Short mmCIF file of C-alpha atoms and ligand atoms in Angstrom, two decimals:
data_model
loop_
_atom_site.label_atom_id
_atom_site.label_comp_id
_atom_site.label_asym_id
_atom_site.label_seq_id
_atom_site.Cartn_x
_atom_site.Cartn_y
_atom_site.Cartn_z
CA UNK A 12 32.80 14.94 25.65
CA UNK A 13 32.01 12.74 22.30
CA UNK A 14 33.22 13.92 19.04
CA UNK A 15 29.69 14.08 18.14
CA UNK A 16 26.62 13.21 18.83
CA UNK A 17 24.03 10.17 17.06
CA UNK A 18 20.65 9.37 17.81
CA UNK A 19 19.77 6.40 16.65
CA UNK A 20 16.64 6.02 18.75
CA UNK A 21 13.79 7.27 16.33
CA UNK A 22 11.85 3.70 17.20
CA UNK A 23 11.71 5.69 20.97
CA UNK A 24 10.65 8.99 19.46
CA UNK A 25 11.82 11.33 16.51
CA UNK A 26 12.70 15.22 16.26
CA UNK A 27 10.20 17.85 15.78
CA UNK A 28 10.69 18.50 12.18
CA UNK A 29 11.48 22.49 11.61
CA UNK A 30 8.75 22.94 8.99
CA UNK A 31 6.32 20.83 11.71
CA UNK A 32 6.99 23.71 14.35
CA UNK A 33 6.57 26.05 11.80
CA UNK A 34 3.12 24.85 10.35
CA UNK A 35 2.33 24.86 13.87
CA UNK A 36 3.65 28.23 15.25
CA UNK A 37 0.08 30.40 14.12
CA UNK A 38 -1.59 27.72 16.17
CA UNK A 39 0.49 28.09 19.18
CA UNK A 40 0.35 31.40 19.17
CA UNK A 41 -2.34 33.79 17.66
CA UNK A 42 -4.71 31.10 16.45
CA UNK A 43 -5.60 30.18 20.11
CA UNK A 44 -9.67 29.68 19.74
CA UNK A 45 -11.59 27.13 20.73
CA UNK A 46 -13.02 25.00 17.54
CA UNK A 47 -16.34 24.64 18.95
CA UNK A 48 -16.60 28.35 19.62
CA UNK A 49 -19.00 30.15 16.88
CA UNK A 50 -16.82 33.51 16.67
CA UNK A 51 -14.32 34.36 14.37
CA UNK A 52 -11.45 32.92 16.39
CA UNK A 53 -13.31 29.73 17.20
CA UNK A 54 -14.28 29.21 13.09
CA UNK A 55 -9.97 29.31 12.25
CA UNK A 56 -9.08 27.44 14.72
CA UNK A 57 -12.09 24.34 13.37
CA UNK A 58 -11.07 25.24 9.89
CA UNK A 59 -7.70 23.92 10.47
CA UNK A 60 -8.69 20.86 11.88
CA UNK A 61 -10.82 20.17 9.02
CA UNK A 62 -8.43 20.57 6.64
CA UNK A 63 -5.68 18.80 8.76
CA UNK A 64 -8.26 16.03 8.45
CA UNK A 65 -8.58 15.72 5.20
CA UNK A 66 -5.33 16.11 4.15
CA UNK A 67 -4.38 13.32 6.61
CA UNK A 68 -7.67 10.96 5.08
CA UNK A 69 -6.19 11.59 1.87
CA UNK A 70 -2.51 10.28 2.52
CA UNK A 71 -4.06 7.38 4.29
CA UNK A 72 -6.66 7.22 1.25
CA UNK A 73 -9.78 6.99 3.87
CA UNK A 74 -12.44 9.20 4.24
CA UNK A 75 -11.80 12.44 6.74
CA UNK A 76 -15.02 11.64 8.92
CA UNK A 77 -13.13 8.44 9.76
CA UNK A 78 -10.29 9.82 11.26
CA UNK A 79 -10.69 10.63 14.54
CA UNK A 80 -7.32 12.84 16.80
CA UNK A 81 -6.43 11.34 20.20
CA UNK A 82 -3.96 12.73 22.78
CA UNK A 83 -1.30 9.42 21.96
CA UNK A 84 -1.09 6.14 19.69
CA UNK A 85 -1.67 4.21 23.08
CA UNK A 86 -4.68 6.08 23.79
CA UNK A 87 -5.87 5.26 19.89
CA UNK A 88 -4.74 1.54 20.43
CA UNK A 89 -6.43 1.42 23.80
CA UNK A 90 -9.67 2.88 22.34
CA UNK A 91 -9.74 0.25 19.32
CA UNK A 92 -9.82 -2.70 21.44
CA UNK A 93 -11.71 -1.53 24.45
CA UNK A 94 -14.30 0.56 22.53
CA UNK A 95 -14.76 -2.55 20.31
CA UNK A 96 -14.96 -4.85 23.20
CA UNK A 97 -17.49 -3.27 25.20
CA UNK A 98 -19.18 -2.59 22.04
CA UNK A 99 -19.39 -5.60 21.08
CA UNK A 100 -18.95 -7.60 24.16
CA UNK A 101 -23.09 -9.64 23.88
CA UNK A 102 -22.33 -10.80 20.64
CA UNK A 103 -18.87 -12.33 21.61
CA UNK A 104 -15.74 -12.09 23.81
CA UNK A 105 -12.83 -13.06 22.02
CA UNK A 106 -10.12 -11.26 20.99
CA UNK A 107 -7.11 -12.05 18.69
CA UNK A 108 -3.82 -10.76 18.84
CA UNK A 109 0.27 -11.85 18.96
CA UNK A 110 2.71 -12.10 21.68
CA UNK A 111 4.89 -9.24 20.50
CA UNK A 112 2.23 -6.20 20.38
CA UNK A 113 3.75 -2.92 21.86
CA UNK A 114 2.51 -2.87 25.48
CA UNK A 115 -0.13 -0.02 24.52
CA UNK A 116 -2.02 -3.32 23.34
CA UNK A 117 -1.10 -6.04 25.41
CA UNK A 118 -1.56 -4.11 28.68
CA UNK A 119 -5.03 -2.84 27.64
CA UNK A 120 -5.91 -6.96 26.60
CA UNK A 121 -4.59 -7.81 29.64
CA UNK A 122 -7.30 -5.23 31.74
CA UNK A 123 -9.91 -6.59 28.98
CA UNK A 124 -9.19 -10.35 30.48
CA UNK A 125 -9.52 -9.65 34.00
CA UNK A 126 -13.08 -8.60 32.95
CA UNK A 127 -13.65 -11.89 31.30
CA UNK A 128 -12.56 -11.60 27.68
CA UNK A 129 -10.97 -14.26 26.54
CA UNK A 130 -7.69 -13.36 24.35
CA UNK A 131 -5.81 -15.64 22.21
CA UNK A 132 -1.79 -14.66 21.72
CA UNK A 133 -0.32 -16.29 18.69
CA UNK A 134 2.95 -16.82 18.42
CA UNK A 135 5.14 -15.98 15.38
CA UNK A 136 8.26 -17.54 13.77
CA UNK A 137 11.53 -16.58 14.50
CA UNK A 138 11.78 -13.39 12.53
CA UNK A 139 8.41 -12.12 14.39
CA UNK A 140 5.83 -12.92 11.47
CA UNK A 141 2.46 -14.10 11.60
CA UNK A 142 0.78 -15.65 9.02
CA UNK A 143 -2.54 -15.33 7.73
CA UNK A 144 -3.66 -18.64 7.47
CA UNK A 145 -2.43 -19.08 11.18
CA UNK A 146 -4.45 -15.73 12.12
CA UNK A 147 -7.90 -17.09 10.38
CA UNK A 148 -7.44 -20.94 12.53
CA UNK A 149 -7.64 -19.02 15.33
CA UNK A 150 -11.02 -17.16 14.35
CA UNK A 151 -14.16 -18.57 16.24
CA UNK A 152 -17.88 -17.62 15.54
CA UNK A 153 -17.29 -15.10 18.68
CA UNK A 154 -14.30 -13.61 17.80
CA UNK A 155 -15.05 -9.87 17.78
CA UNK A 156 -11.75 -8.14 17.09
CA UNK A 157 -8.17 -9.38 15.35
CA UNK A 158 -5.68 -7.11 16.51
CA UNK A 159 -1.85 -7.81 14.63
CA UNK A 160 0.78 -4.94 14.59
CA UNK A 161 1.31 -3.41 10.92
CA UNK A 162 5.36 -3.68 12.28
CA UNK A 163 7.10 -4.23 15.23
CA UNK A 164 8.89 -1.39 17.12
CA UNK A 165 11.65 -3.65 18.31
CA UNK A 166 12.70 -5.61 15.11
CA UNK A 167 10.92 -4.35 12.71
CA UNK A 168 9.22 -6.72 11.38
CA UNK A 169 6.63 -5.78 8.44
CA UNK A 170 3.56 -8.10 8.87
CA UNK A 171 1.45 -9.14 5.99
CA UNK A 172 -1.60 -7.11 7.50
CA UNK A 173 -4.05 -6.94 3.83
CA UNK A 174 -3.70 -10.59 3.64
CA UNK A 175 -4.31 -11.00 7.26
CA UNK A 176 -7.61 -8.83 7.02
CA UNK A 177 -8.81 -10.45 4.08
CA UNK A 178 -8.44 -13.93 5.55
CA UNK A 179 -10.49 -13.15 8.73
CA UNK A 180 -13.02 -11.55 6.91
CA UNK A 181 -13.56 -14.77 4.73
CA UNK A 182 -13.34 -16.89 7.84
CA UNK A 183 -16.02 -14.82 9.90
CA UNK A 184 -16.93 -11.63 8.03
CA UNK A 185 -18.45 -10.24 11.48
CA UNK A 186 -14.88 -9.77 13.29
CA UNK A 187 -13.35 -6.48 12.69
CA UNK A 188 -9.48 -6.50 12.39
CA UNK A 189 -7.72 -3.42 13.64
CA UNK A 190 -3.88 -2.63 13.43
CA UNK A 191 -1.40 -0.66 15.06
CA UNK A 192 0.43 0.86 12.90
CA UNK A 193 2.58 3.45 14.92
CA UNK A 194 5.90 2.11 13.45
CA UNK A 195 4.17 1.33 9.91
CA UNK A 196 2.85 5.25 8.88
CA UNK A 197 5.43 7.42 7.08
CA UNK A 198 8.01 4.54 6.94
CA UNK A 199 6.58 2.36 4.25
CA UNK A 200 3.58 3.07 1.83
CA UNK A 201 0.08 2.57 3.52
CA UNK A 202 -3.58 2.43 1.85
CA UNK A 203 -6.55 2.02 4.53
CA UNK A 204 -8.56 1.11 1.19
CA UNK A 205 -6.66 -1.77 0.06
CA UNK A 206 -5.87 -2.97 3.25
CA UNK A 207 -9.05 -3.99 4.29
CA UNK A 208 -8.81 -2.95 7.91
CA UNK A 209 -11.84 -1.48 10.28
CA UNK A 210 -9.29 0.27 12.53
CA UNK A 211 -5.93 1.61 11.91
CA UNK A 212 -3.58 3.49 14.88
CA UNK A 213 -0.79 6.23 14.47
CA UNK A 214 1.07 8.49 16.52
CA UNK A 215 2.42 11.69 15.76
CA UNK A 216 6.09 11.47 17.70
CA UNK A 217 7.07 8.54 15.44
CA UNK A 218 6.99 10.82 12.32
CA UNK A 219 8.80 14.18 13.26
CA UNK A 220 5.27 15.35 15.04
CA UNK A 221 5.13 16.33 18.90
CA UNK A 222 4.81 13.93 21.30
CA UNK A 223 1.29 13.36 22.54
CA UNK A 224 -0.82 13.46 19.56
CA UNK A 225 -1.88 10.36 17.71
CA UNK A 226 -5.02 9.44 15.71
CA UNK A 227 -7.30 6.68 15.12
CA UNK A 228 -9.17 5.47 11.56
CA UNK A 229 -12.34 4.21 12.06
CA UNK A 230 -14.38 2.49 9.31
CA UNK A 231 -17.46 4.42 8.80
CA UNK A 232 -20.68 1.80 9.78
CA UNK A 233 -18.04 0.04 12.93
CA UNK A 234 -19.67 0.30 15.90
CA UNK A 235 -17.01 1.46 18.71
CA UNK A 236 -17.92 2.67 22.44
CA UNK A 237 -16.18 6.08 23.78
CA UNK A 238 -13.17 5.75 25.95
CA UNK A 239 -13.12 9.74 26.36
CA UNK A 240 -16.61 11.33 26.91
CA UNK A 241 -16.77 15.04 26.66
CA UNK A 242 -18.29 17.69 25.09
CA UNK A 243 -19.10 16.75 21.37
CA UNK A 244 -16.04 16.77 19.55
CA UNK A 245 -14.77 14.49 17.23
CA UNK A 246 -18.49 13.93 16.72
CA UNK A 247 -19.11 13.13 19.93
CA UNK A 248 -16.52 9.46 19.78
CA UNK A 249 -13.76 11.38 21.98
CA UNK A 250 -14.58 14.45 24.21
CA UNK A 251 -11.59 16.97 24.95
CA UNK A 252 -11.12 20.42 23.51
CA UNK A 253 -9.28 19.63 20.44
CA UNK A 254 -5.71 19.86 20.51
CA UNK A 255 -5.08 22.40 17.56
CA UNK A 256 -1.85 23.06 16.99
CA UNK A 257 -0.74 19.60 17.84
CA UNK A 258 -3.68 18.21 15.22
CA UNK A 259 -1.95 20.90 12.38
CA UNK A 260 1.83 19.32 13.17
CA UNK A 261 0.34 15.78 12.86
CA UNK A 262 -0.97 16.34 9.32
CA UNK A 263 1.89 18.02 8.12
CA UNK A 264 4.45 15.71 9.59
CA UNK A 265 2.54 12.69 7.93
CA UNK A 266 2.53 14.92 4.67
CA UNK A 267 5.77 14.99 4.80
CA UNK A 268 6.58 11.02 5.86
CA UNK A 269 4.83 9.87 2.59
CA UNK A 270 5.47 12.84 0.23
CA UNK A 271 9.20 11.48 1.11
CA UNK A 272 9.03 7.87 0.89
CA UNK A 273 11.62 7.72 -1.37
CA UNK A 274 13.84 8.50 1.44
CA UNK A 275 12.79 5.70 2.77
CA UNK A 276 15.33 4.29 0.06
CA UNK A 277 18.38 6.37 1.30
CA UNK A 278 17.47 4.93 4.78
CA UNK A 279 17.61 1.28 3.94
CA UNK A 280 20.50 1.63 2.48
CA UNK A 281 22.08 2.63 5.85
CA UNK A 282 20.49 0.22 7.50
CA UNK A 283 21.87 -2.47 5.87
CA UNK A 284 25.37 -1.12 6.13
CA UNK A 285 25.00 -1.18 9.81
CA UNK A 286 23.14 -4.59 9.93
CA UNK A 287 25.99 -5.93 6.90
CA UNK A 288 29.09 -4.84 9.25
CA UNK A 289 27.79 -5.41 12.88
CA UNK A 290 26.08 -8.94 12.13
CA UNK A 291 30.34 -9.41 10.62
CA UNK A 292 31.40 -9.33 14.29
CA UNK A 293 31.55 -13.03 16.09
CA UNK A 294 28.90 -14.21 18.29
CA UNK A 295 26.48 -11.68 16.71
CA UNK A 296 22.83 -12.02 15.64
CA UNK A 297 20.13 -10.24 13.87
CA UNK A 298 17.03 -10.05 15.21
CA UNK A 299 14.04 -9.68 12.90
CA UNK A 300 14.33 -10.73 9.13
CA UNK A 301 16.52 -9.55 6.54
CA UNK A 302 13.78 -8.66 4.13
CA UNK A 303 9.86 -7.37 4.71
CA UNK A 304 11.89 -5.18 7.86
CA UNK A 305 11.18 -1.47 8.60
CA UNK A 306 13.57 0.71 7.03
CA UNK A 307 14.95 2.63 10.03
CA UNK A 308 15.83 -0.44 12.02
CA UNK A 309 18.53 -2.38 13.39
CA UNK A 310 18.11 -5.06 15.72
CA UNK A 311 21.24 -6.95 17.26
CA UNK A 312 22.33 -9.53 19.86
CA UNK A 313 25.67 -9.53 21.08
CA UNK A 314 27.24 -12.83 23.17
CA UNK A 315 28.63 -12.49 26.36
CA UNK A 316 27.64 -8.94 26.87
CA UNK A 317 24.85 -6.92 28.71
CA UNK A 318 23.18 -4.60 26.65
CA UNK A 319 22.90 -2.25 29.52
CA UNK A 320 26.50 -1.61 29.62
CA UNK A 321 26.41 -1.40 25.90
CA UNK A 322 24.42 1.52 26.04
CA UNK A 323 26.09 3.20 28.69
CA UNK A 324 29.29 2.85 26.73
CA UNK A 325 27.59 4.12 23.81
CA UNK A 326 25.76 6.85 25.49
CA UNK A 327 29.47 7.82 26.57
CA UNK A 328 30.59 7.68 23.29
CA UNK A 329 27.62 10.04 22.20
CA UNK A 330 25.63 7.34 20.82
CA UNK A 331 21.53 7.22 21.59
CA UNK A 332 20.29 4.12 21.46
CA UNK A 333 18.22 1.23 23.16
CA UNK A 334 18.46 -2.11 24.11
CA UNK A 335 14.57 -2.89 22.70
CA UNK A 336 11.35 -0.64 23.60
CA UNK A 337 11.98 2.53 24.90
CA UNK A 338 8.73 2.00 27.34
CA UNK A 339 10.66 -1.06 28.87
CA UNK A 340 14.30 0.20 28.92
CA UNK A 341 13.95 1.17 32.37
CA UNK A 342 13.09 -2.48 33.86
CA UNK A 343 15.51 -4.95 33.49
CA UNK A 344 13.27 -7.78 31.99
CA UNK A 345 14.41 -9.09 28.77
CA UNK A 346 12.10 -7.98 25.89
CA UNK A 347 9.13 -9.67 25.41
CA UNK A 348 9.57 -9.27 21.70
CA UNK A 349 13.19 -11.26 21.68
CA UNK A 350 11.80 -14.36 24.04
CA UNK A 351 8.66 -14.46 21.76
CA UNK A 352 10.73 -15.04 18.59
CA UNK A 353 12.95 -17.47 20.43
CA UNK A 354 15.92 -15.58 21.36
CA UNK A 355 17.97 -17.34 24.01
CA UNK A 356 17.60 -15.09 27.80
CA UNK A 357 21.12 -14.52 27.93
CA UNK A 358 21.05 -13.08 24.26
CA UNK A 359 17.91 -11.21 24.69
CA UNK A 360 19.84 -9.37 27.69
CA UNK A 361 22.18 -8.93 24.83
CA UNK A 362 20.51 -6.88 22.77
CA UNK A 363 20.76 -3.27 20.78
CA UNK A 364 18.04 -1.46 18.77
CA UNK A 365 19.62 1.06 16.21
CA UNK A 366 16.59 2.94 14.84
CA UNK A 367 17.42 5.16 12.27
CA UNK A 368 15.49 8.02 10.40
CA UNK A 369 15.69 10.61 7.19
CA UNK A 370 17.50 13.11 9.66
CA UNK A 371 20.49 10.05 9.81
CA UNK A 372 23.57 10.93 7.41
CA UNK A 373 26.27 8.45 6.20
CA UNK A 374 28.90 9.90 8.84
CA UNK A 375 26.39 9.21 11.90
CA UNK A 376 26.47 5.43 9.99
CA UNK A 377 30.51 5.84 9.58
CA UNK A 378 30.48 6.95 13.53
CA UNK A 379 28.77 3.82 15.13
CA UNK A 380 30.43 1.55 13.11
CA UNK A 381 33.63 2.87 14.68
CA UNK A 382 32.77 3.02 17.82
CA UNK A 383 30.59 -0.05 18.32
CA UNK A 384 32.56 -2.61 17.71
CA UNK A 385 35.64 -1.67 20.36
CA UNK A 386 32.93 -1.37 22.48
CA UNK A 387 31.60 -4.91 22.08
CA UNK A 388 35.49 -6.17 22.30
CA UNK A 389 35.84 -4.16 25.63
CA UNK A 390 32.95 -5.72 27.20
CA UNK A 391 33.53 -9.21 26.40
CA UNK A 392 36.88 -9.23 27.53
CA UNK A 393 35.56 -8.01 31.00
CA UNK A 394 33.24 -11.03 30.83
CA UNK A 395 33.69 -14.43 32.16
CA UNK A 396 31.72 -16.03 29.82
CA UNK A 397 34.07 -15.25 26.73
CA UNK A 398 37.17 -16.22 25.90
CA UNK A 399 38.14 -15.04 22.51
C1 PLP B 423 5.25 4.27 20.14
C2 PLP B 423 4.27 3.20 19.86
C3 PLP B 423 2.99 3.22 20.44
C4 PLP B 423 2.57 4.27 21.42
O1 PLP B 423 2.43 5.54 20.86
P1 PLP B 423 2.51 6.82 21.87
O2 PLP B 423 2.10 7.96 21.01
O3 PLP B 423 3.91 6.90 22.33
O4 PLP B 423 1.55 6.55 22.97
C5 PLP B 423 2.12 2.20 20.11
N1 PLP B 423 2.48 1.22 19.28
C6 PLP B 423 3.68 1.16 18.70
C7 PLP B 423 4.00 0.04 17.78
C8 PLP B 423 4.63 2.13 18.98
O5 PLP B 423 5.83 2.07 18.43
#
């Protein structure tokens, strides 16, 4: 057994929050109506949702009939861009996006070309950013929907998403620019208003919520097919029997992401202690930049060393972490993310995602940083490749 036990995997998914479960509880429990029932058990069960809503448009500084709850922030990113394609899909059928999207978008662009869209992936320089000037040359007069990430769940890169929406707009005021912004929500401050988007993605899991709740912002007047129908809930954009208690955890969890931003603080500051002392060891790289970077995370390459072995030596060690996107950890395929910004295959193979959050102390900081780096010395002495 490990001394103790670290998760630095909060990129992959994050704890249930106590006071979460505990908004929740009533709604798992007594409060079991169905919202669009007209009896007194039906009428709570709405109520809550409604005022989950609002509380959520109000963090997010949107309006609550423009927030609309999915099951998942793939199912939200996968009804932006197919809702707005088929929507929109007479007037034009191109679509913008990068090359290192979370696979939530670039598998549901993918299904959109094989029906004849036509989707343009930009690349980005070698700390993952794209730049707005590069995002509006690639606007045409049928470009229907810009799709950039607000920040990258591998590196963490922070994109410059206002500018990016204010430069398509000016270059063709008819395409509608969405963002994912999964990673982005709770971790840094957001403000649908000044950011200038028509769609905006999030996912409960990623902010101390359950997993399998996520929601989608929706500019009121954007006109956006169904990818669910149903009955008539979420006025009649998404059918399914609402998922209550789920809907209540989101809205507190994301209460309690931006009410304690300032964490945010505390977490950078451990971030950079890992990035300062593990980019110190030889042959090592950071991935993603050094500033504009999400505050929980920690991207690394390591010479001469397979970062599937890393992890099972850190797993043994009682250390949870990933080599790049949890959805991907499973093939062997280096990341998509790495290649994109240029990382060498051998160093992409390489590579370890810390991802911190506000349930990380300094002694889970103190803990990797004593056992990662005999690990990295083990491994490279077993290797071929490395001699000293
Ligand atoms: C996790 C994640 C998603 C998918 O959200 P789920 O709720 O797990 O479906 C989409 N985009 C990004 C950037 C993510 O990190």
């Amino acid at each position: 057994m490990a001394e103790r036990l670290v998760y630095a995997d909060n990129a992959a998914t994050t704890s249930t929050s106590p006071a979460v479960l505990e908004a929740m509880m009533p709604y798992l429990t007594e409060v079991y109506g169905n919202p669009s029932s007209l009896h007194q058990k039906g009428r709570i069960a709405k109520a809550a949702i409604t005022e989950a809503r609002e509380k959520i448009a109000s963090l997010l500084n949107c309006k609550p009939n423009e927030i609309y709850f999915t099951a998942s922030g793939s199912e939200a990113d996968n009804w932006a861009i197919k809702g707005i394609a088929y929507a929109m899909k007479n007037r034009g059928r191109h679509i913008i996006s990068t090359k290192i999207e979370h696979h939530a978008v670039l598998h549901a662009l993918e299904s959109l070309e094989k029906e004849g869209f036509e989707v343009t992936y930009l690349d980005t320089d070698s700390e993952g950013r794209v730049t707005p000037e590069q995002v509006a040359a690639a606007v045409r007069i049928d470009t229907i929907l810009v799709e950039v990430m607000y920040a990258n769940n591998e590196i963490g890169t922070i994109e410059p998403i206002r500018e990016i929406a204010a430069a398509v707009k000016e270059k063709n005021p008819k395409t509608l620019v969405f963002t994912d912004a999964v990673q982005a929500v709770g971790a840094i401050p957001i403000n649908i208003a000044e950011l200038g988007v028509d769609m905006l993605s999030l996912s409960g899991h990623k902010i101390h919520a359950p997993k399998g709740i996520g929601a989608l912002y929706i500019r009121n007047g954007v006109r956006i097919n169904n990818l669910i129908d149903g009955g008539g809930q979420e006025r009649s954009r998404r059918g399914g029997t609402e998922n209550v208690p789920y809907i209540v955890g989101l809205a507190k969890a994301l209460e309690d992401a931006v009410g304690g931003l300032d964490e945010g603080k505390r977490v950078e500051a451990m971030r950079d202690r890992l990035i300062d002392a593990i980019t110190a060891i030889p042959h090592t790289r950071l991935n993603g930049p050094k500033e504009g970077r999400l505050p929980g995370n920690v991207n690394v390459s390591f010479e001469f060393i397979e970062g599937e072995s890393l992890l099972l030596l850190l797993d043994m060690a009682g250390i949870c972490a990933s080599t790049g996107s949890a959805c991907s950890s499973s093939s062997l395929e280096p990341s998509h993310v790495l290649l994109a910004i240029g990382v060498p295959v051998e160093q992409a193979h390489g590579s370890l995602r810390l991802s911190i959050s506000r349930d990380t102390t300094d002694a889970d900081i103190d803990y990797i940083l004593e056992k990662l780096p005999p690990i990295v010395e083990r491994l490279r002495a077993m290797s071929p490749l490395y001699n000293g």
